[in-house]
Short mmCIF file of N, CA and C in Angstrom, two decimals:
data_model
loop_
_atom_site.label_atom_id
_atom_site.label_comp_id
_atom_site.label_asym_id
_atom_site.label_seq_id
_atom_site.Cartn_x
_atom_site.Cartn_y
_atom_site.Cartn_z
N UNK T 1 -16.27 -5.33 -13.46
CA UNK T 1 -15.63 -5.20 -12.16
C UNK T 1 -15.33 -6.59 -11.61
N UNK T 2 -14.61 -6.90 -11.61
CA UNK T 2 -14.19 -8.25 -10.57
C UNK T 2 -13.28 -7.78 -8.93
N UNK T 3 -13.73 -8.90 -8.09
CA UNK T 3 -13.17 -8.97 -6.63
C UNK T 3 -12.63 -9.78 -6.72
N UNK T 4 -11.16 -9.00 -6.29
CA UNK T 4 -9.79 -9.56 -5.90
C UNK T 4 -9.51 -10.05 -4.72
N UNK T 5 -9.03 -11.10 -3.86
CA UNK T 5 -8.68 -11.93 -3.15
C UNK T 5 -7.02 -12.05 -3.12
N UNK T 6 -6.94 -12.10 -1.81
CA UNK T 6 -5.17 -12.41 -1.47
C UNK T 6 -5.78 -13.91 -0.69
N UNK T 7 -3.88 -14.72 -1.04
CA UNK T 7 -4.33 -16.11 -0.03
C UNK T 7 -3.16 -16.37 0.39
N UNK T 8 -2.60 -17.41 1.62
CA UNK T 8 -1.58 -17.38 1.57
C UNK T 8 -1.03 -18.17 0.58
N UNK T 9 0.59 -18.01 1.40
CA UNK T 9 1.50 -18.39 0.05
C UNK T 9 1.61 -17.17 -1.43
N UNK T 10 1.11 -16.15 -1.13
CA UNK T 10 0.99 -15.37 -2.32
C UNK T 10 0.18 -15.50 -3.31
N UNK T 11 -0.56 -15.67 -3.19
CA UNK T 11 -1.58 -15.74 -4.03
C UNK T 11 -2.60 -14.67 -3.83
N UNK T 12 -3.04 -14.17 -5.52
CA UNK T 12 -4.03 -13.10 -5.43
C UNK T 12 -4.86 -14.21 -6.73
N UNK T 13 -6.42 -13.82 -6.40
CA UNK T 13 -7.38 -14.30 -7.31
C UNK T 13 -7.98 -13.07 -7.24
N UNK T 14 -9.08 -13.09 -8.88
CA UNK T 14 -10.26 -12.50 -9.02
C UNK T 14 -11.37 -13.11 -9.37
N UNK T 15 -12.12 -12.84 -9.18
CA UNK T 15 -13.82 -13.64 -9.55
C UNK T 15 -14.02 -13.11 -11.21
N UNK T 16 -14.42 -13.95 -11.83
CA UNK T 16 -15.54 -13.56 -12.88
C UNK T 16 -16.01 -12.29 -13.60
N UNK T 17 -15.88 -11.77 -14.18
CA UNK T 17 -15.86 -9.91 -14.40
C UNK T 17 -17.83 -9.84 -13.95
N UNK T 18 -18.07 -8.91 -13.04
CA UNK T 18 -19.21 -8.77 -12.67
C UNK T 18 -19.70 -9.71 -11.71
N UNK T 19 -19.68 -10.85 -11.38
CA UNK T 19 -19.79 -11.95 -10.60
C UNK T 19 -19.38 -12.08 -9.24
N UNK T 20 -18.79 -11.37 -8.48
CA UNK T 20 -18.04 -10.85 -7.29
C UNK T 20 -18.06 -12.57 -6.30
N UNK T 21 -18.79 -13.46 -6.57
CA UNK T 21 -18.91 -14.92 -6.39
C UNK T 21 -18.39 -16.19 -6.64
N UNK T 22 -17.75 -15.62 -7.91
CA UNK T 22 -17.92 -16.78 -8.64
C UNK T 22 -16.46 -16.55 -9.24
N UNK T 23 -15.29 -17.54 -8.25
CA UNK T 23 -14.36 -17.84 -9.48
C UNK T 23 -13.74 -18.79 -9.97
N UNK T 24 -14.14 -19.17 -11.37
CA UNK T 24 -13.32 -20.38 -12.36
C UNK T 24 -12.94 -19.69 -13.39
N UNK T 25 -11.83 -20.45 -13.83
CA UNK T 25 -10.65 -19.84 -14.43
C UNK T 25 -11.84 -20.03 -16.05
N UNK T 26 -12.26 -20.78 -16.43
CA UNK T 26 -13.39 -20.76 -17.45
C UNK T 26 -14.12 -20.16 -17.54
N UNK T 27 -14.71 -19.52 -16.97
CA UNK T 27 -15.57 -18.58 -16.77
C UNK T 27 -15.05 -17.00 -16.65
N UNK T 28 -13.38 -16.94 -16.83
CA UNK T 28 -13.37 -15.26 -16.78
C UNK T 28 -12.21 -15.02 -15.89
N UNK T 29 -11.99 -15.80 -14.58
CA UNK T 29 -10.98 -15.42 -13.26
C UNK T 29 -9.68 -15.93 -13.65
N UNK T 30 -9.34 -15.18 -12.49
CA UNK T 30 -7.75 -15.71 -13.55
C UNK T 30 -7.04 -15.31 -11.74
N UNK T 31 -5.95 -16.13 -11.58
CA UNK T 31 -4.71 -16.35 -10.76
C UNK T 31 -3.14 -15.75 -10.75
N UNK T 32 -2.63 -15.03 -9.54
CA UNK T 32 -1.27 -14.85 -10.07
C UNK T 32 -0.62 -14.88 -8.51
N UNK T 33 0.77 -15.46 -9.11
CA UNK T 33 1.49 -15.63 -7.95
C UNK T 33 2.54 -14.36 -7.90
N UNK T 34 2.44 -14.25 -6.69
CA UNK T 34 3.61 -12.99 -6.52
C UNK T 34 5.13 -13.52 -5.14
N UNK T 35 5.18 -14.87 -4.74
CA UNK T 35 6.36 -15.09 -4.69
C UNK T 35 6.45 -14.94 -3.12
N UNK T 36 5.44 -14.07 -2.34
CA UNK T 36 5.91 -13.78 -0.90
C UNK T 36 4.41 -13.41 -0.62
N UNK T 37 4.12 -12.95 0.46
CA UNK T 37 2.74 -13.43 1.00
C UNK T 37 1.84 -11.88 0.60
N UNK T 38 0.94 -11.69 0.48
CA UNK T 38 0.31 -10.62 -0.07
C UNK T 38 0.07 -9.83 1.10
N UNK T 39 0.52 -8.53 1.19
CA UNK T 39 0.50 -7.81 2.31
C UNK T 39 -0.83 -6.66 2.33
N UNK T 40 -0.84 -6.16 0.97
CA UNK T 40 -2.01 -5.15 0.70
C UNK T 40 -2.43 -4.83 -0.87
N UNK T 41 -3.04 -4.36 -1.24
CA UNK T 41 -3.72 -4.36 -2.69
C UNK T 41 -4.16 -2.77 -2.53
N UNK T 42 -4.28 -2.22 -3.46
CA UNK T 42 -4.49 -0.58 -3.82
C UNK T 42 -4.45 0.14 -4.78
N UNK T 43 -5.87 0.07 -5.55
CA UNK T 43 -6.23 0.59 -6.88
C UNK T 43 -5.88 1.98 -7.15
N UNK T 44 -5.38 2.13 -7.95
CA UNK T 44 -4.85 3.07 -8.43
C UNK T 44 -5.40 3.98 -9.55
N UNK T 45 -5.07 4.79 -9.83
CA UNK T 45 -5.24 5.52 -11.53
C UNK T 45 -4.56 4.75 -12.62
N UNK T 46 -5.51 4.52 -13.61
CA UNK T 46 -4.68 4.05 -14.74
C UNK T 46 -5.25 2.61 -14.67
N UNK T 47 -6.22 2.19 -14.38
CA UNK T 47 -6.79 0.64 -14.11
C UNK T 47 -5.35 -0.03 -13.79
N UNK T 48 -4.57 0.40 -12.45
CA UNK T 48 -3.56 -0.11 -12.09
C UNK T 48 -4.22 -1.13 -10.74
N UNK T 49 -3.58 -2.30 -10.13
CA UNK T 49 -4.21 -2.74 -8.80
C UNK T 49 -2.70 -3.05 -8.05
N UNK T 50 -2.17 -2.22 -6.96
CA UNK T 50 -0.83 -2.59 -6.59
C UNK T 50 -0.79 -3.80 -6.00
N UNK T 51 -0.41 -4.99 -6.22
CA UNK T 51 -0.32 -6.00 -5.11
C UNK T 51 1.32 -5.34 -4.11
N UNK T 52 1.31 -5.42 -3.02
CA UNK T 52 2.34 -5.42 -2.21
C UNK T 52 2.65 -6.79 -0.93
N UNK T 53 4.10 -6.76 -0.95
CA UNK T 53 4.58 -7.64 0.18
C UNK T 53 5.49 -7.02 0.41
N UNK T 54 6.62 -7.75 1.70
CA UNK T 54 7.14 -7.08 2.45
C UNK T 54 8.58 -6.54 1.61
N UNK T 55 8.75 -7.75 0.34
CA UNK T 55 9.46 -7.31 -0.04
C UNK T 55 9.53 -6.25 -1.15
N UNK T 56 8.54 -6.10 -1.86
CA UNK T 56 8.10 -6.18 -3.61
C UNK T 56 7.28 -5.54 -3.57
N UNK T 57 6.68 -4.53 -4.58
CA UNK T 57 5.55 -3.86 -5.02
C UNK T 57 5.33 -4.39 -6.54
N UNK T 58 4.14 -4.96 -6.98
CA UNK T 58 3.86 -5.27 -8.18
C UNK T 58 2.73 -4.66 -8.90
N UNK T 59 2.27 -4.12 -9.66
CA UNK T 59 1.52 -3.80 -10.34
C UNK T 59 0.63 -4.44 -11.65
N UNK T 60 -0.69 -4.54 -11.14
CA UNK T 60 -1.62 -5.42 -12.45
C UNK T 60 -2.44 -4.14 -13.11
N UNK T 61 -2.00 -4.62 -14.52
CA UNK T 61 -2.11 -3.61 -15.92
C UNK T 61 -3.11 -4.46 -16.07
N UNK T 62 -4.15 -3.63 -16.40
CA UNK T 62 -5.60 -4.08 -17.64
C UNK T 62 -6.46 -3.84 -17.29
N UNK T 63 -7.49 -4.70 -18.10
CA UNK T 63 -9.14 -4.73 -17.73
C UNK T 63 -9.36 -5.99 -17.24
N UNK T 64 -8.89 -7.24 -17.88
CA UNK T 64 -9.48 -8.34 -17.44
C UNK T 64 -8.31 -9.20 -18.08
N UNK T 65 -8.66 -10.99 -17.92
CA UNK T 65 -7.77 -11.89 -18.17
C UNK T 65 -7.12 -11.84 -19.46
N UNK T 66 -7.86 -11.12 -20.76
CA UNK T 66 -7.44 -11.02 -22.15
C UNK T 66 -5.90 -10.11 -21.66
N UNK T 67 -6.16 -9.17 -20.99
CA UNK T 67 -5.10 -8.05 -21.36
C UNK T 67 -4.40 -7.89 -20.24
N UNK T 68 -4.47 -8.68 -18.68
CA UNK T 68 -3.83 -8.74 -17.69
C UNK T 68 -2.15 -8.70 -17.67
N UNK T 69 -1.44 -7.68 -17.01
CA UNK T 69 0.19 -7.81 -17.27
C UNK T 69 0.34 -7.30 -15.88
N UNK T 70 1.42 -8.26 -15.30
CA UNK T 70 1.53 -8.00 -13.90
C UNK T 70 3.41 -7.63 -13.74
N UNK T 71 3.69 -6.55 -13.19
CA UNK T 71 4.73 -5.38 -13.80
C UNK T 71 5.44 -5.02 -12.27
N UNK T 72 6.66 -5.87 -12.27
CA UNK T 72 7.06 -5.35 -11.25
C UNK T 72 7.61 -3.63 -10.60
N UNK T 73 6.82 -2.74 -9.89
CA UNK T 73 6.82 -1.53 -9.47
C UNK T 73 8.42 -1.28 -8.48
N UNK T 74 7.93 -2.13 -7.63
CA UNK T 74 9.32 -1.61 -6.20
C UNK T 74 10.07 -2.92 -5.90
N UNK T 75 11.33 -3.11 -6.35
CA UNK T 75 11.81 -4.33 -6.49
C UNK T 75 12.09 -4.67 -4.98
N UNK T 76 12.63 -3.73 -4.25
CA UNK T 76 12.71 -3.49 -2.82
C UNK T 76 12.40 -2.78 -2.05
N UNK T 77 11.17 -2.16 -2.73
CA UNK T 77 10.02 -1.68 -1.46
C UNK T 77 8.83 -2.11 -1.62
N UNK T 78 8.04 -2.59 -0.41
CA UNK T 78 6.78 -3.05 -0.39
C UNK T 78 6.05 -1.99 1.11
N UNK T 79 5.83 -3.38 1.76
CA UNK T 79 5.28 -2.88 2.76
C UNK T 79 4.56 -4.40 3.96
N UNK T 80 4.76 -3.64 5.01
CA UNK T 80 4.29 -4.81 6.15
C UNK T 80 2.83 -4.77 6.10
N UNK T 81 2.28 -5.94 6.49
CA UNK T 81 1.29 -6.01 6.57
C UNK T 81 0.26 -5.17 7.34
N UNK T 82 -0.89 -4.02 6.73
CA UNK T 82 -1.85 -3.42 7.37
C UNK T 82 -1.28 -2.29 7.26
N UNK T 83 0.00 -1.89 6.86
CA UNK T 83 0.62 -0.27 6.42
C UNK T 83 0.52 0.10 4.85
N UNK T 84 -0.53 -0.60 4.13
CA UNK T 84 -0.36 0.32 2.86
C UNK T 84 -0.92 0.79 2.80
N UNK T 85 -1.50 2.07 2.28
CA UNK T 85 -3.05 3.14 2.04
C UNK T 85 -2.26 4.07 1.17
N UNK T 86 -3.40 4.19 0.23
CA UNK T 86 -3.63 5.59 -0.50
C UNK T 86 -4.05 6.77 -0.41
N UNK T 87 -3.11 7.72 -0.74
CA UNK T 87 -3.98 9.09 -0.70
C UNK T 87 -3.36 9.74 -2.45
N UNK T 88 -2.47 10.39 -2.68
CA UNK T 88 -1.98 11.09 -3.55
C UNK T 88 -1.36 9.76 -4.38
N UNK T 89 -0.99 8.96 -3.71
CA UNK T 89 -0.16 7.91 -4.32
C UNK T 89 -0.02 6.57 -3.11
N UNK T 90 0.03 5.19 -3.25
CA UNK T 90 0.42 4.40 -2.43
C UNK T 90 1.82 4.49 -1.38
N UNK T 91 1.48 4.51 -0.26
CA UNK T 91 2.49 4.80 0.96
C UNK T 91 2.66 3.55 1.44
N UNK T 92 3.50 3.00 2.34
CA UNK T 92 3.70 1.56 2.83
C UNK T 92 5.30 1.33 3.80
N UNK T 93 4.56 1.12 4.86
CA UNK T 93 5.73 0.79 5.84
C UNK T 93 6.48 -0.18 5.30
N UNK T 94 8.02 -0.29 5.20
CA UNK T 94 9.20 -1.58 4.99
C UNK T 94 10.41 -1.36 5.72
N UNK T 95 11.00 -2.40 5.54
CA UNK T 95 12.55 -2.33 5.73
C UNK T 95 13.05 -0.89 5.72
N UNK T 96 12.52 0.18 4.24
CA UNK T 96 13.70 1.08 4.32
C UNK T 96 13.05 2.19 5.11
N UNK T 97 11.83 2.27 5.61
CA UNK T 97 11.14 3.19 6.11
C UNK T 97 9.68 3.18 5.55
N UNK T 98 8.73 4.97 5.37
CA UNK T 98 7.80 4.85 4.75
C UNK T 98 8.29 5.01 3.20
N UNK T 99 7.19 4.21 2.54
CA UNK T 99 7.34 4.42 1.29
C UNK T 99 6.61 5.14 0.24
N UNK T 100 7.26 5.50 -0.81
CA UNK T 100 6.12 5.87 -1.99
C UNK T 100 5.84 5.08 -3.29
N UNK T 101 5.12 4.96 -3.77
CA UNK T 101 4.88 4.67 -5.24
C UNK T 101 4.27 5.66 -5.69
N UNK T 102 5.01 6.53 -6.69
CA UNK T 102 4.24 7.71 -7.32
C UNK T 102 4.73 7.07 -8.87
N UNK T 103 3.40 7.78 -9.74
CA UNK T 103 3.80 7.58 -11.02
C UNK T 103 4.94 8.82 -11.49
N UNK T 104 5.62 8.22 -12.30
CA UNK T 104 6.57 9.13 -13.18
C UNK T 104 5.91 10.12 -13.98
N UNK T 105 6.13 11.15 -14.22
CA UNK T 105 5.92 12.24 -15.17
C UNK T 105 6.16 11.91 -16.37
N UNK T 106 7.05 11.50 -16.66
CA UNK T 106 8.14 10.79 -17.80
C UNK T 106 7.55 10.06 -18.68
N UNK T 107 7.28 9.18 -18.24
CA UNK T 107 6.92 7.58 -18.31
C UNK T 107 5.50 7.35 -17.89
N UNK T 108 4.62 7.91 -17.23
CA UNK T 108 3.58 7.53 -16.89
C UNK T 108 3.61 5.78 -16.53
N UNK T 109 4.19 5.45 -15.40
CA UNK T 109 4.68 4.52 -14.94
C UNK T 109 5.29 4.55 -13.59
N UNK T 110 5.82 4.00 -12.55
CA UNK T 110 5.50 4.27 -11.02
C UNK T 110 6.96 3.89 -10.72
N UNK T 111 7.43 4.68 -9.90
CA UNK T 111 8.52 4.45 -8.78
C UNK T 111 8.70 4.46 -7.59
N UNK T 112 9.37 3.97 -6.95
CA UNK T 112 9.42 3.84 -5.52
C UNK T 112 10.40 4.75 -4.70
N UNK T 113 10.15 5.42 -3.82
CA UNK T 113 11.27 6.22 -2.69
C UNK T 113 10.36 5.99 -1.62
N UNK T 114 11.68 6.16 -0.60
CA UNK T 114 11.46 6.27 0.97
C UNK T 114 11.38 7.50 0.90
N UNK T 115 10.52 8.09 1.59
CA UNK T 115 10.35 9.77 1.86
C UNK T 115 10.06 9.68 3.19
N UNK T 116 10.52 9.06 4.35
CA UNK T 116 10.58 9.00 5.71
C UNK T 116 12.08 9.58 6.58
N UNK T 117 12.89 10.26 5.34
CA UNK T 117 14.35 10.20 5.94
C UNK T 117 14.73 11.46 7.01
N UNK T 118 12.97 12.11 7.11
CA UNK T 118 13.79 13.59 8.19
C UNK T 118 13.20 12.75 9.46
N UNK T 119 12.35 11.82 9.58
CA UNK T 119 12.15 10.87 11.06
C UNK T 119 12.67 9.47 10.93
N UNK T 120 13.63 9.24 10.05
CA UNK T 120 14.21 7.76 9.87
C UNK T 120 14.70 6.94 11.25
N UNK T 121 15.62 7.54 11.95
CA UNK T 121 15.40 6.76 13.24
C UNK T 121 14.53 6.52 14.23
N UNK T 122 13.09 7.46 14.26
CA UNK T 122 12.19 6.75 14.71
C UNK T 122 11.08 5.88 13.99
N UNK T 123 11.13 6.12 12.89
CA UNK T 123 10.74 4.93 12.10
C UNK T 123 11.31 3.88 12.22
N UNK T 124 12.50 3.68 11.90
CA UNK T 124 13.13 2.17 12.18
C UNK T 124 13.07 2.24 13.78
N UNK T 125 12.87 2.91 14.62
CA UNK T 125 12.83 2.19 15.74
C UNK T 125 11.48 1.40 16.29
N UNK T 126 10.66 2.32 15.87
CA UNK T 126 9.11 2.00 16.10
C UNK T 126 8.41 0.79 15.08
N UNK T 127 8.81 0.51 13.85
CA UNK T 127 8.28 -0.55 13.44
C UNK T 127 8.58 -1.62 13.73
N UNK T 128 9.13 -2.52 14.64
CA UNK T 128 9.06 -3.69 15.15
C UNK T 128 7.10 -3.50 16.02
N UNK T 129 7.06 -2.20 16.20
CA UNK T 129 5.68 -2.56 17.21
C UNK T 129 4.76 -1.86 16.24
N UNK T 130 4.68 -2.10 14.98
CA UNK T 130 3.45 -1.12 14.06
C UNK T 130 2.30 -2.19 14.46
N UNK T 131 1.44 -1.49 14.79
CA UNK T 131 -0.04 -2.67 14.54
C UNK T 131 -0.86 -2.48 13.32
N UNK T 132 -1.29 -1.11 12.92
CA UNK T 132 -2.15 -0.74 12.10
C UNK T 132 -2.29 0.84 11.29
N UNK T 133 -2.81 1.25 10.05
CA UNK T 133 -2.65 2.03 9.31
C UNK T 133 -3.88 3.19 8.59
N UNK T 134 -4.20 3.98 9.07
CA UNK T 134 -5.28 4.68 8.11
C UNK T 134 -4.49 5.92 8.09
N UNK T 135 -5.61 6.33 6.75
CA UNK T 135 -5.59 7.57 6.05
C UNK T 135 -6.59 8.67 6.59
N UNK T 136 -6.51 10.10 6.57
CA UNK T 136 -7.21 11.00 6.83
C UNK T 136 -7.06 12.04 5.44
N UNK T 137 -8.36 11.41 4.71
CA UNK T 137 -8.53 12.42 3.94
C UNK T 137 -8.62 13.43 3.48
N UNK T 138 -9.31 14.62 4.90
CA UNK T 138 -9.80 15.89 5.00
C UNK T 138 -8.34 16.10 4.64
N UNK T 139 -7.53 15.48 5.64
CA UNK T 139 -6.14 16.34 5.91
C UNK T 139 -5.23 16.04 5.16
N UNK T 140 -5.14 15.20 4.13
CA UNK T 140 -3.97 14.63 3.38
C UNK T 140 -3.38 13.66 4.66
N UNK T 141 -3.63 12.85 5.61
CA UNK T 141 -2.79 12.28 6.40
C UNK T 141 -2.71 10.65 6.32
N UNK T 142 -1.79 10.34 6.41
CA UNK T 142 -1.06 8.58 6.66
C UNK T 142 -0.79 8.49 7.88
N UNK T 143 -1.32 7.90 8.52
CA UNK T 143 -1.70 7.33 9.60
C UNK T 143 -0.87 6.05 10.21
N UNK T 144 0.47 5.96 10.95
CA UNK T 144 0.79 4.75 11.53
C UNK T 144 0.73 4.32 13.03
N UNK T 145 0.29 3.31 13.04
CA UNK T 145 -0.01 3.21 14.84
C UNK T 145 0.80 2.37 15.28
N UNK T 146 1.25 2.26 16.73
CA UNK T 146 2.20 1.18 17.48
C UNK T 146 2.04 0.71 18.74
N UNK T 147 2.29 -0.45 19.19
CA UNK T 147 1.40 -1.22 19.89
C UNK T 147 1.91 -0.30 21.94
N UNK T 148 2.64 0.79 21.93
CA UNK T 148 2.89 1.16 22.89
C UNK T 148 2.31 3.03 22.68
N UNK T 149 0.90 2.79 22.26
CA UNK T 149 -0.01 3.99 22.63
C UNK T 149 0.70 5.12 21.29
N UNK T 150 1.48 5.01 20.41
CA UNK T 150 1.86 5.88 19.88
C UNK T 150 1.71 5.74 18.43
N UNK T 151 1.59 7.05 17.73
CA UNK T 151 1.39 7.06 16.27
C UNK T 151 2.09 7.86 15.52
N UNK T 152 2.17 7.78 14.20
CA UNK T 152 3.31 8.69 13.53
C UNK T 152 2.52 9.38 12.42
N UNK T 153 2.37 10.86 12.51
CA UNK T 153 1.53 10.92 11.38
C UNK T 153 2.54 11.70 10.14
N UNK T 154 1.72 11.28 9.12
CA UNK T 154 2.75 11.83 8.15
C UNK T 154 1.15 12.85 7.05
N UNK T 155 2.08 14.15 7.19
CA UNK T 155 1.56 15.41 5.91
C UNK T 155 1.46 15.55 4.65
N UNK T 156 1.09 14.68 3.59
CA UNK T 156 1.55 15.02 2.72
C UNK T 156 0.55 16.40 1.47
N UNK T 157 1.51 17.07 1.63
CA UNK T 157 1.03 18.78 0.90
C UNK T 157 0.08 18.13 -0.42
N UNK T 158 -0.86 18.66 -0.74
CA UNK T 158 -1.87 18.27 -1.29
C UNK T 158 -1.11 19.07 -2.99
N UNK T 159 -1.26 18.90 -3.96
CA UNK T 159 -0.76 19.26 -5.09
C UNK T 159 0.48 19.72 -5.15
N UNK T 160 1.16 19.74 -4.43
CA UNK T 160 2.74 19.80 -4.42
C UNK T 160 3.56 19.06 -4.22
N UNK T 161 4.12 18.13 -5.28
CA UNK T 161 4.63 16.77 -5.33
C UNK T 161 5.80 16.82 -5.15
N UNK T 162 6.46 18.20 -5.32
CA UNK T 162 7.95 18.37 -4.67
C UNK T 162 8.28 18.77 -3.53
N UNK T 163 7.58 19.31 -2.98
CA UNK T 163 7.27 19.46 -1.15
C UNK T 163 7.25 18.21 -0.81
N UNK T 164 8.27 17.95 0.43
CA UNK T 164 8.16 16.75 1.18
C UNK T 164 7.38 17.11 1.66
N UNK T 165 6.93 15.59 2.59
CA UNK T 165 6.01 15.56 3.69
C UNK T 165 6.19 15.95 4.72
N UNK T 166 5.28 16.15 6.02
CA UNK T 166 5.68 16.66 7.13
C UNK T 166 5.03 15.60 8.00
N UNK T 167 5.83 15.58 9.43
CA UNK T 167 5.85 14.77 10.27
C UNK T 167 5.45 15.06 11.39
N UNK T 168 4.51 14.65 12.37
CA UNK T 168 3.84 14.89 13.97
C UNK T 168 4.11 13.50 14.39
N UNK T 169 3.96 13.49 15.56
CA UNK T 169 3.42 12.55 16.42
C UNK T 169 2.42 12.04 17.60
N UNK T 170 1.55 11.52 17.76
CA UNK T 170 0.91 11.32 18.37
C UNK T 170 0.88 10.56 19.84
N UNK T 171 0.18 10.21 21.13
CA UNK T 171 0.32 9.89 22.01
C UNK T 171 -1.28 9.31 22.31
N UNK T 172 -1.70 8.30 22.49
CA UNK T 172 -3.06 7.95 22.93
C UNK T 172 -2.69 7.14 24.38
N UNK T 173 -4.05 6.96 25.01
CA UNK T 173 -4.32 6.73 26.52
C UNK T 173 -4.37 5.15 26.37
N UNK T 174 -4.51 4.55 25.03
CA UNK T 174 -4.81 2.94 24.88
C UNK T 174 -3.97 3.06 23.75
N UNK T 175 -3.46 1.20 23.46
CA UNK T 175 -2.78 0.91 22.21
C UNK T 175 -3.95 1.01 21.23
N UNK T 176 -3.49 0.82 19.88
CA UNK T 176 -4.56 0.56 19.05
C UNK T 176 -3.95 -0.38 18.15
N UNK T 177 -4.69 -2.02 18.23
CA UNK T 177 -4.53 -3.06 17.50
C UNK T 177 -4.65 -2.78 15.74
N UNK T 178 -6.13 -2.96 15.65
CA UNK T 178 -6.56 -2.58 14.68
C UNK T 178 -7.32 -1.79 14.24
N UNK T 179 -7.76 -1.39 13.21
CA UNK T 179 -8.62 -0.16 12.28
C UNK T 179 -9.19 -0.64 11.20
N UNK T 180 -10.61 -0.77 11.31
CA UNK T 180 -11.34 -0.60 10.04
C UNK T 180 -12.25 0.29 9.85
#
């Protein structure tokens, strides 16, 4: 197991396999640049680890530095910072709306769609003020919050991958910055 690190400038590190402390590139860790600033990370099935930015979704293949391959996923979808989370598959606020990375059937390999297009104009209106992002497990839910008391929740149908998602909205008495 190694711990992964984002820095700026784009940079992701890992420590040492087992060592969660300790990283030199001699010893096991290993470095990769991804070009734009690291927005979120999200392990996947398939010993996949998504790095995302605002522009790009990338994907790291392997176990460790021997067999590491870093595979570009969403050439133009990523995600803003503090909107990526997993549930069925990686979701992530951008430019074109919410996003997906689901693996292919095909290919056993990942693609990207916006699946935000039955609330697209309040998505693009509301993300200039996104603050922060969780998931609700019980419910299958993606979670987006905005800095004027309001949230967007998104449904996604639990084993039915051709069912879109469904859309609510929320109203709270306070903004909400952040979530951990």
């Amino acid at each position: 197991n190694h711990l992964f690190l984002s820095y700026p400038g784009g940079r992701a590190i890992h420590s040492i396999p087992g060592v969660p402390l300790i990283f030199s590139g001699f010893l096991g860790s290993a470095e990769f640049g991804l070009g734009d600033e690291v927005t979120g990370m999200n392990s996947v099935a398939g010993n996949v680890l998504m790095l995302t930015s605002v522009r790009e979704t990338r994907g790291l293949y392997g176990n460790d530095v021997t067999d590491w391959v870093l595979k570009l996923i969403g050439e133009q979808t990523g995600g803003i910072r503090y909107s990526t989370q997993r549930i069925d598959t990686v979701y992530g606020l951008d430019d074109l709306g919410i996003t997906s990375a689901s693996r292919t059937f095909q290919f056993g390999d990942f693609i990207s769609a916006t699946v935000s297009q039955l609330v697209q104009p309040i998505v693009i209106a509301k993300r200039p003020r996104f603050t922060a992002s969780t998931i609700v497990r019980e419910s299958n839910q993606y979670r987006l919050y905005f800095d004027d008391n309001s949230a967007l929740v998104m449904y996604v149908p639990a084993g039915e991958r051709q069912k879109p998602p469904e859309f609510g909205f929320l109203s709270y008495p306070f903004p909400l910055s952040q979530i951990y």
